[in-house]
Amino acid sequence: MSARTYLLAAGAFTVGTSGYILSGLLPAVSRELDVSLSTAGQLLTVFALSYAVAAPVLAALTGRWNRRELLVVALAVSALGNVLSALAPNYPLLMAARVVSAVGAAAYTPAATLVATALTAPEHRGRAVATVFGGLTFSLIIGVPAGSLLGGSIGYQGVFALVGAASLIAAVIVRLGVPQVAAPPVVSIRERFAVAADRRVVPVLGMTVLACLAAFSVFTYISPLLATTAGVHGTVISLLLFAYGVGGAIGNSLGGRLTDRFGSQRLLYVVFTVFTAVLVTLPLTTTTTVTAGIALFVWGLFTWSVNPPIQNWLIELAPTNSGLLLSLNASAIYLGVGLSGVFGGLVIDSVGITLLPPIAGVLALVAFGLLVHARRVTRTPEPVLLAA
């Protein structure tokens, strides 16, 4: 894999840390701003929904931009949002700052994925996608546990300041190390959503939404869940989050390699089967520190195996307009993540936190049903709409 792809992954690491780090910071935010855990969780919701709305809009508005310049500006905006998060004195201003961070991330991730595939031979496309998303998984390995660990000593403000500095460094690295890449053909927002209406694309995007909703409705509240099921806190939770992140990094890499070898659809059958089973049994497998570590590792492994085959499937549906579908899939990812905070909070308030994973497992089962449907309709030779 080209070194340039790893530079793009470094940028993905910073924007991923910006978005996911709140999972480890929820107790600190709740304590320092005097809000409930579910209220603090809505900061992740705001970030994710802002991302979901911004991604297709920004893709259309920046359609004529050189891709490298777009990546640098996106990282700078993400850095600004994190600095504002560090300076925010209250909950409403922190929420506004998270929107700014989300706009930067929404511009960066789809563009980075597209640039990575453009710089890579077609037979290694799955690995290229996995490498960029590897930056996101490493944000879970390093960023989320570090945020959980540092939140108690330097506060969430200090953590966001560190993420902002890392984003600026990533902007410099991308500017110096990634070549100029011409802008793709300009596509309007109307044309973008026309592509999304293709009957073969809709269920694939639906899988993305439901898989992310299922996974992150639990992950957003993983700290209080582990405190309830295993009676662990502080450093132990950070170590368990590290186990999840390691599993995610391995799963993401394997997902890319296995996609190149076996194709997207067969791999997703295996991934969704195990993913669903892990979620349903999570309250039973996280009752001790050791079993929780194993469960979180396996959960991370199969959760992060989903992205490479789904993105490769979308590229196969529209090779000449893959950027359109990748930006929409990025929106679908963060739509699921955004709804997860609300969904998880409602479940916790209604039936308790220990029933959250099994209920999330039902959503994963619905995603499996969409996989079966998507594979059936994909066999029908219907071209995806192309840009004019």
Tab-separated table of C-alpha atoms in Angstrom:
chain	number	residue	atom	x	y	z
A	1	MET	CA	0.000	0.000	0.000
A	2	SER	CA	1.294	3.463	-0.939
A	3	ALA	CA	2.706	5.694	1.808
A	4	ARG	CA	0.333	8.412	0.611
A	5	THR	CA	-2.606	6.258	1.633
A	6	TYR	CA	-1.228	6.070	5.153
A	7	LEU	CA	-0.954	9.865	5.231
A	8	LEU	CA	-4.639	10.043	4.360
A	9	ALA	CA	-5.288	7.557	7.172
A	10	ALA	CA	-3.454	9.891	9.575
A	11	GLY	CA	-5.977	12.606	8.776
A	12	ALA	CA	-8.803	10.108	9.255
A	13	PHE	CA	-7.321	9.343	12.674
A	14	THR	CA	-7.664	12.953	13.801
A	15	VAL	CA	-11.219	13.472	12.532
A	16	GLY	CA	-12.184	10.061	13.912
A	17	THR	CA	-10.765	10.960	17.306
A	18	SER	CA	-12.678	14.237	17.163
A	19	GLY	CA	-15.948	12.381	16.672
A	20	TYR	CA	-15.516	9.249	18.773
A	21	ILE	CA	-13.603	10.648	21.732
A	22	LEU	CA	-16.811	11.767	23.397
A	23	SER	CA	-17.577	8.126	24.179
A	24	GLY	CA	-14.665	8.154	26.607
A	25	LEU	CA	-15.333	11.696	27.817
A	26	LEU	CA	-19.020	11.331	28.700
A	27	PRO	CA	-18.436	10.997	32.460
A	28	ALA	CA	-16.120	14.047	32.492
A	29	VAL	CA	-18.512	16.158	30.383
A	30	SER	CA	-21.460	15.097	32.524
A	31	ARG	CA	-19.598	15.987	35.704
A	32	GLU	CA	-18.005	19.276	34.630
A	33	LEU	CA	-21.095	20.692	32.883
A	34	ASP	CA	-23.557	19.232	35.411
A	35	VAL	CA	-25.688	17.411	32.848
A	36	SER	CA	-26.926	13.821	32.751
A	37	LEU	CA	-25.071	11.086	30.868
A	38	SER	CA	-27.848	10.846	28.283
A	39	THR	CA	-27.719	14.622	27.766
A	40	ALA	CA	-23.937	14.490	27.354
A	41	GLY	CA	-24.432	11.658	24.846
A	42	GLN	CA	-26.414	14.013	22.611
A	43	LEU	CA	-23.150	15.829	21.828
A	44	LEU	CA	-22.186	12.750	19.826
A	45	THR	CA	-25.633	12.852	18.222
A	46	VAL	CA	-25.188	16.493	17.163
A	47	PHE	CA	-21.737	15.775	15.722
A	48	ALA	CA	-22.954	12.771	13.775
A	49	LEU	CA	-26.160	14.302	12.403
A	50	SER	CA	-24.270	17.448	11.378
A	51	TYR	CA	-21.818	15.214	9.550
A	52	ALA	CA	-24.628	13.284	7.846
A	53	VAL	CA	-26.261	16.474	6.556
A	54	ALA	CA	-23.002	18.223	5.640
A	55	ALA	CA	-21.290	15.419	3.693
A	56	PRO	CA	-23.419	15.463	0.504
A	57	VAL	CA	-23.880	19.244	0.649
A	58	LEU	CA	-20.152	19.890	0.971
A	59	ALA	CA	-19.371	17.346	-1.735
A	60	ALA	CA	-21.532	19.374	-4.124
A	61	LEU	CA	-20.279	22.794	-2.982
A	62	THR	CA	-16.608	21.783	-3.187
A	63	GLY	CA	-16.980	19.833	-6.411
A	64	ARG	CA	-14.505	22.036	-8.326
A	65	TRP	CA	-11.848	22.061	-5.581
A	66	ASN	CA	-8.551	20.295	-5.990
A	67	ARG	CA	-8.772	17.266	-3.699
A	68	ARG	CA	-5.564	17.972	-1.765
A	69	GLU	CA	-6.616	21.519	-0.955
A	70	LEU	CA	-10.024	20.267	0.138
A	71	LEU	CA	-8.384	17.775	2.513
A	72	VAL	CA	-6.176	20.461	4.069
A	73	VAL	CA	-9.055	22.916	4.568
A	74	ALA	CA	-11.238	20.159	6.030
A	75	LEU	CA	-8.597	19.274	8.611
A	76	ALA	CA	-8.148	22.955	9.497
A	77	VAL	CA	-11.904	23.330	10.091
A	78	SER	CA	-11.887	20.206	12.240
A	79	ALA	CA	-9.011	21.671	14.266
A	80	LEU	CA	-10.945	24.917	14.737
A	81	GLY	CA	-13.965	23.029	16.003
A	82	ASN	CA	-11.884	21.182	18.572
A	83	VAL	CA	-10.225	24.377	19.798
A	84	LEU	CA	-13.679	25.939	20.175
A	85	SER	CA	-14.780	22.804	22.065
A	86	ALA	CA	-11.875	23.295	24.454
A	87	LEU	CA	-12.854	26.917	25.048
A	88	ALA	CA	-16.624	26.390	25.332
A	89	PRO	CA	-17.765	27.410	28.849
A	90	ASN	CA	-21.172	25.732	28.729
A	91	TYR	CA	-23.188	22.954	27.104
A	92	PRO	CA	-24.861	24.966	24.271
A	93	LEU	CA	-21.552	26.449	23.095
A	94	LEU	CA	-19.886	23.040	23.280
A	95	MET	CA	-22.674	21.670	21.120
A	96	ALA	CA	-22.127	24.458	18.550
A	97	ALA	CA	-18.391	23.718	18.526
A	98	ARG	CA	-19.103	20.051	17.811
A	99	VAL	CA	-21.033	21.122	14.711
A	100	VAL	CA	-17.938	22.959	13.422
A	101	SER	CA	-15.795	19.853	13.993
A	102	ALA	CA	-18.364	17.713	12.195
A	103	VAL	CA	-18.291	19.962	9.115
A	104	GLY	CA	-14.530	19.468	8.815
A	105	ALA	CA	-14.825	15.710	9.235
A	106	ALA	CA	-17.697	15.532	6.720
A	107	ALA	CA	-15.546	17.181	4.071
A	108	TYR	CA	-12.458	15.098	4.848
A	109	THR	CA	-13.446	11.423	5.098
A	110	PRO	CA	-15.260	10.900	1.751
A	111	ALA	CA	-12.601	12.898	-0.111
A	112	ALA	CA	-9.777	10.946	1.540
A	113	THR	CA	-11.415	7.639	0.653
A	114	LEU	CA	-11.875	8.697	-2.961
A	115	VAL	CA	-8.283	9.954	-3.258
A	116	ALA	CA	-6.980	6.694	-1.778
A	117	THR	CA	-8.863	4.600	-4.331
A	118	ALA	CA	-7.775	6.916	-7.163
A	119	LEU	CA	-4.117	6.392	-6.213
A	120	THR	CA	-4.466	2.596	-5.912
A	121	ALA	CA	-4.752	-0.207	-8.471
A	122	PRO	CA	-8.309	-1.631	-8.756
A	123	GLU	CA	-7.316	-5.038	-7.391
A	124	HIS	CA	-6.185	-3.408	-4.126
A	125	ARG	CA	-9.126	-1.036	-3.765
A	126	GLY	CA	-10.599	-2.842	-0.758
A	127	ARG	CA	-7.285	-2.542	1.083
A	128	ALA	CA	-7.062	1.167	0.227
A	129	VAL	CA	-10.496	1.830	1.703
A	130	ALA	CA	-9.580	-0.247	4.741
A	131	THR	CA	-6.345	1.701	5.218
A	132	VAL	CA	-8.135	5.061	5.322
A	133	PHE	CA	-10.736	3.678	7.700
A	134	GLY	CA	-7.877	2.178	9.669
A	135	GLY	CA	-7.238	5.731	10.807
A	136	LEU	CA	-10.712	5.738	12.316
A	137	THR	CA	-10.116	2.435	14.091
A	138	PHE	CA	-6.834	3.699	15.517
A	139	SER	CA	-8.749	6.676	16.851
A	140	LEU	CA	-10.649	4.081	18.889
A	141	ILE	CA	-7.452	2.296	19.961
A	142	ILE	CA	-5.629	5.456	21.023
A	143	GLY	CA	-8.044	8.389	21.015
A	144	VAL	CA	-11.019	7.038	22.944
A	145	PRO	CA	-9.075	5.255	25.722
A	146	ALA	CA	-6.717	8.237	26.005
A	147	GLY	CA	-9.688	10.581	26.253
A	148	SER	CA	-11.190	8.431	28.983
A	149	LEU	CA	-7.871	8.375	30.834
A	150	LEU	CA	-7.013	12.064	30.423
A	151	GLY	CA	-10.520	13.385	30.998
A	152	GLY	CA	-10.177	12.953	34.726
A	153	SER	CA	-6.862	14.835	34.942
A	154	ILE	CA	-6.931	17.616	32.311
A	155	GLY	CA	-10.688	17.747	31.744
A	156	TYR	CA	-12.506	17.414	28.473
A	157	GLN	CA	-11.220	20.883	27.503
A	158	GLY	CA	-7.609	19.743	27.567
A	159	VAL	CA	-8.443	16.639	25.561
A	160	PHE	CA	-10.170	18.645	22.822
A	161	ALA	CA	-7.188	21.034	22.702
A	162	LEU	CA	-4.875	18.077	22.065
A	163	VAL	CA	-7.129	16.788	19.287
A	164	GLY	CA	-7.143	20.247	17.687
A	165	ALA	CA	-3.335	20.322	17.684
A	166	ALA	CA	-3.199	16.842	16.149
A	167	SER	CA	-5.600	17.963	13.395
A	168	LEU	CA	-3.336	20.876	12.479
A	169	ILE	CA	-0.326	18.573	12.301
A	170	ALA	CA	-2.297	16.206	10.052
A	171	ALA	CA	-3.190	19.122	7.755
A	172	VAL	CA	0.511	19.929	7.310
A	173	ILE	CA	1.388	16.271	6.679
A	174	VAL	CA	-1.329	15.873	4.042
A	175	ARG	CA	-0.336	19.141	2.343
A	176	LEU	CA	3.298	18.044	2.062
A	177	GLY	CA	2.835	14.349	1.321
A	178	VAL	CA	-0.281	13.910	-0.835
A	179	PRO	CA	-0.043	14.805	-4.547
A	180	GLN	CA	-2.416	17.089	-6.390
A	181	VAL	CA	-5.535	15.182	-7.447
A	182	ALA	CA	-7.918	16.727	-9.957
A	183	ALA	CA	-11.485	17.375	-8.873
A	184	PRO	CA	-14.072	14.846	-10.094
A	185	PRO	CA	-16.951	15.905	-12.341
A	186	VAL	CA	-19.257	18.379	-10.598
A	187	VAL	CA	-22.492	16.785	-9.403
A	188	SER	CA	-25.436	18.704	-8.010
A	189	ILE	CA	-27.196	17.738	-4.796
A	190	ARG	CA	-30.261	16.737	-6.825
A	191	GLU	CA	-28.203	14.376	-8.955
A	192	ARG	CA	-26.507	13.031	-5.836
A	193	PHE	CA	-29.796	12.008	-4.276
A	194	ALA	CA	-31.011	10.640	-7.601
A	195	VAL	CA	-28.116	8.186	-7.426
A	196	ALA	CA	-29.159	7.257	-3.897
A	197	ALA	CA	-32.642	6.388	-5.139
A	198	ASP	CA	-31.342	3.455	-7.211
A	199	ARG	CA	-33.029	0.326	-5.863
A	200	ARG	CA	-29.703	-1.478	-5.551
A	201	VAL	CA	-28.067	1.349	-3.626
A	202	VAL	CA	-30.833	2.011	-1.078
A	203	PRO	CA	-30.590	-1.314	0.826
A	204	VAL	CA	-26.775	-1.095	0.950
A	205	LEU	CA	-26.975	2.385	2.487
A	206	GLY	CA	-29.699	1.072	4.792
A	207	MET	CA	-27.312	-1.630	6.005
A	208	THR	CA	-24.781	1.052	6.855
A	209	VAL	CA	-27.307	3.103	8.848
A	210	LEU	CA	-28.611	0.134	10.826
A	211	ALA	CA	-25.179	-1.387	11.489
A	212	CYS	CA	-23.872	1.930	12.837
A	213	LEU	CA	-27.050	2.560	14.833
A	214	ALA	CA	-26.804	-0.890	16.410
A	215	ALA	CA	-23.089	-0.625	17.197
A	216	PHE	CA	-22.903	2.941	18.432
A	217	SER	CA	-26.104	2.969	20.455
A	218	VAL	CA	-24.205	0.565	22.701
A	219	PHE	CA	-20.705	2.023	22.285
A	220	THR	CA	-21.859	5.539	23.189
A	221	TYR	CA	-22.880	4.249	26.612
A	222	ILE	CA	-20.225	1.563	26.977
A	223	SER	CA	-18.660	3.114	30.105
A	224	PRO	CA	-21.861	3.031	32.220
A	225	LEU	CA	-22.745	-0.373	30.719
A	226	LEU	CA	-19.434	-1.908	31.849
A	227	ALA	CA	-19.798	-0.242	35.227
A	228	THR	CA	-23.178	-1.985	35.589
A	229	THR	CA	-22.324	-5.440	34.217
A	230	ALA	CA	-18.709	-5.856	35.362
A	231	GLY	CA	-18.451	-3.245	38.120
A	232	VAL	CA	-15.375	-1.641	36.543
A	233	HIS	CA	-14.406	2.015	36.332
A	234	GLY	CA	-11.614	4.377	35.316
A	235	THR	CA	-8.410	2.758	34.101
A	236	VAL	CA	-10.002	-0.672	33.664
A	237	ILE	CA	-12.620	0.765	31.305
A	238	SER	CA	-9.832	2.468	29.342
A	239	LEU	CA	-8.081	-0.899	28.957
A	240	LEU	CA	-11.318	-2.547	27.826
A	241	LEU	CA	-11.850	0.213	25.271
A	242	PHE	CA	-8.306	-0.459	24.099
A	243	ALA	CA	-9.236	-4.119	23.550
A	244	TYR	CA	-12.215	-2.996	21.474
A	245	GLY	CA	-10.001	-0.698	19.433
A	246	VAL	CA	-7.393	-3.403	18.782
A	247	GLY	CA	-10.153	-5.704	17.572
A	248	GLY	CA	-11.467	-2.894	15.373
A	249	ALA	CA	-8.071	-2.267	13.783
A	250	ILE	CA	-7.594	-5.958	13.002
A	251	GLY	CA	-11.160	-6.267	11.727
A	252	ASN	CA	-10.831	-3.262	9.457
A	253	SER	CA	-7.594	-4.570	7.931
A	254	LEU	CA	-8.950	-8.100	7.521
A	255	GLY	CA	-12.174	-6.704	6.070
A	256	GLY	CA	-10.230	-4.986	3.304
A	257	ARG	CA	-8.044	-7.983	2.504
A	258	LEU	CA	-10.915	-10.480	2.585
A	259	THR	CA	-13.031	-8.181	0.413
A	260	ASP	CA	-10.322	-8.206	-2.265
A	261	ARG	CA	-10.121	-11.996	-2.023
A	262	PHE	CA	-13.735	-13.137	-1.608
A	263	GLY	CA	-15.846	-10.152	-2.626
A	264	SER	CA	-18.135	-7.965	-0.572
A	265	GLN	CA	-21.343	-9.910	-0.324
A	266	ARG	CA	-20.189	-13.290	0.958
A	267	LEU	CA	-17.993	-11.641	3.564
A	268	LEU	CA	-20.883	-9.520	4.859
A	269	TYR	CA	-22.978	-12.646	5.555
A	270	VAL	CA	-20.347	-13.881	7.989
A	271	VAL	CA	-19.691	-10.456	9.513
A	272	PHE	CA	-23.340	-9.621	10.201
A	273	THR	CA	-24.030	-13.063	11.684
A	274	VAL	CA	-21.285	-12.772	14.303
A	275	PHE	CA	-21.889	-9.045	14.844
A	276	THR	CA	-25.537	-9.723	15.742
A	277	ALA	CA	-24.679	-12.616	18.058
A	278	VAL	CA	-22.075	-10.564	19.946
A	279	LEU	CA	-24.492	-7.690	20.557
A	280	VAL	CA	-27.309	-9.910	21.784
A	281	THR	CA	-25.067	-11.709	24.285
A	282	LEU	CA	-23.052	-8.672	25.462
A	283	PRO	CA	-24.786	-8.339	28.877
A	284	LEU	CA	-23.864	-11.970	29.597
A	285	THR	CA	-20.286	-11.834	28.318
A	286	THR	CA	-19.217	-8.639	30.106
A	287	THR	CA	-19.770	-9.721	33.694
A	288	THR	CA	-16.035	-9.987	34.495
A	289	THR	CA	-13.041	-7.964	33.350
A	290	VAL	CA	-11.532	-10.870	31.409
A	291	THR	CA	-14.697	-11.897	29.588
A	292	ALA	CA	-15.527	-8.231	28.902
A	293	GLY	CA	-12.113	-7.763	27.290
A	294	ILE	CA	-12.656	-10.795	25.057
A	295	ALA	CA	-16.205	-9.724	24.162
A	296	LEU	CA	-15.171	-6.159	23.322
A	297	PHE	CA	-12.263	-7.412	21.203
A	298	VAL	CA	-14.563	-9.678	19.170
A	299	TRP	CA	-17.199	-6.950	18.959
A	300	GLY	CA	-14.662	-4.464	17.618
A	301	LEU	CA	-13.294	-7.078	15.196
A	302	PHE	CA	-16.632	-7.660	13.486
A	303	THR	CA	-18.021	-4.139	13.829
A	304	TRP	CA	-15.110	-2.660	11.891
A	305	SER	CA	-15.099	-5.445	9.299
A	306	VAL	CA	-18.317	-3.985	7.879
A	307	ASN	CA	-16.988	-0.803	6.242
A	308	PRO	CA	-14.550	-2.123	3.587
A	309	PRO	CA	-16.936	-4.611	1.912
A	310	ILE	CA	-19.862	-2.163	1.914
A	311	GLN	CA	-17.785	0.644	0.413
A	312	ASN	CA	-16.305	-1.686	-2.168
A	313	TRP	CA	-19.815	-2.879	-3.068
A	314	LEU	CA	-20.893	0.726	-3.689
A	315	ILE	CA	-17.823	1.397	-5.842
A	316	GLU	CA	-18.679	-1.674	-7.920
A	317	LEU	CA	-22.209	-0.347	-8.462
A	318	ALA	CA	-20.952	2.949	-9.944
A	319	PRO	CA	-17.231	2.830	-10.816
A	320	THR	CA	-17.291	6.189	-12.627
A	321	ASN	CA	-19.300	7.927	-9.908
A	322	SER	CA	-18.003	6.193	-6.814
A	323	GLY	CA	-17.397	9.529	-5.094
A	324	LEU	CA	-21.132	10.139	-5.055
A	325	LEU	CA	-21.909	6.921	-3.262
A	326	LEU	CA	-18.946	7.136	-0.896
A	327	SER	CA	-20.093	10.548	0.338
A	328	LEU	CA	-23.623	9.239	0.779
A	329	ASN	CA	-22.315	6.204	2.615
A	330	ALA	CA	-20.341	8.519	4.888
A	331	SER	CA	-23.608	10.350	5.584
A	332	ALA	CA	-25.276	7.005	6.268
A	333	ILE	CA	-22.532	6.075	8.742
A	334	TYR	CA	-22.949	9.252	10.717
A	335	LEU	CA	-26.730	9.213	10.455
A	336	GLY	CA	-26.629	5.865	12.240
A	337	VAL	CA	-24.080	7.173	14.737
A	338	GLY	CA	-26.142	10.327	15.290
A	339	LEU	CA	-29.364	8.470	15.932
A	340	SER	CA	-27.537	6.098	18.260
A	341	GLY	CA	-27.262	8.639	21.072
A	342	VAL	CA	-31.007	9.329	20.987
A	343	PHE	CA	-31.938	5.669	20.516
A	344	GLY	CA	-29.614	4.456	23.252
A	345	GLY	CA	-30.798	7.148	25.648
A	346	LEU	CA	-34.454	6.238	25.053
A	347	VAL	CA	-33.787	2.541	25.619
A	348	ILE	CA	-31.834	3.230	28.810
A	349	ASP	CA	-34.546	5.513	30.175
A	350	SER	CA	-37.273	3.017	29.257
A	351	VAL	CA	-35.947	-0.463	30.089
A	352	GLY	CA	-32.469	0.004	31.549
A	353	ILE	CA	-28.955	-0.134	30.224
A	354	THR	CA	-28.522	-3.927	30.331
A	355	LEU	CA	-31.255	-4.439	27.727
A	356	LEU	CA	-29.659	-1.970	25.329
A	357	PRO	CA	-27.296	-4.491	23.619
A	358	PRO	CA	-29.994	-7.125	22.888
A	359	ILE	CA	-32.318	-4.455	21.470
A	360	ALA	CA	-29.443	-3.157	19.349
A	361	GLY	CA	-28.946	-6.745	18.199
A	362	VAL	CA	-32.482	-6.686	16.748
A	363	LEU	CA	-31.425	-3.726	14.590
A	364	ALA	CA	-28.399	-5.711	13.425
A	365	LEU	CA	-30.728	-8.556	12.482
A	366	VAL	CA	-32.782	-6.158	10.352
A	367	ALA	CA	-29.530	-5.071	8.666
A	368	PHE	CA	-28.885	-8.731	7.866
A	369	GLY	CA	-32.306	-8.877	6.216
A	370	LEU	CA	-31.367	-5.876	4.072
A	371	LEU	CA	-28.183	-7.703	3.085
A	372	VAL	CA	-30.216	-10.628	1.781
A	373	HIS	CA	-32.470	-8.233	-0.142
A	374	ALA	CA	-29.564	-6.166	-1.476
A	375	ARG	CA	-27.767	-9.220	-2.795
A	376	ARG	CA	-30.898	-10.312	-4.626
A	377	VAL	CA	-31.593	-6.961	-6.324
A	378	THR	CA	-27.913	-6.386	-7.138
A	379	ARG	CA	-28.028	-9.352	-9.491
A	380	THR	CA	-30.459	-7.378	-11.658
A	381	PRO	CA	-28.501	-5.485	-14.352
A	382	GLU	CA	-29.776	-1.966	-13.729
A	383	PRO	CA	-27.217	0.833	-14.193
A	384	VAL	CA	-26.784	3.431	-11.474
A	385	LEU	CA	-27.638	6.956	-12.620
A	386	LEU	CA	-24.612	8.863	-13.884
A	387	ALA	CA	-23.879	12.537	-13.565
A	388	ALA	CA	-24.635	14.681	-16.527
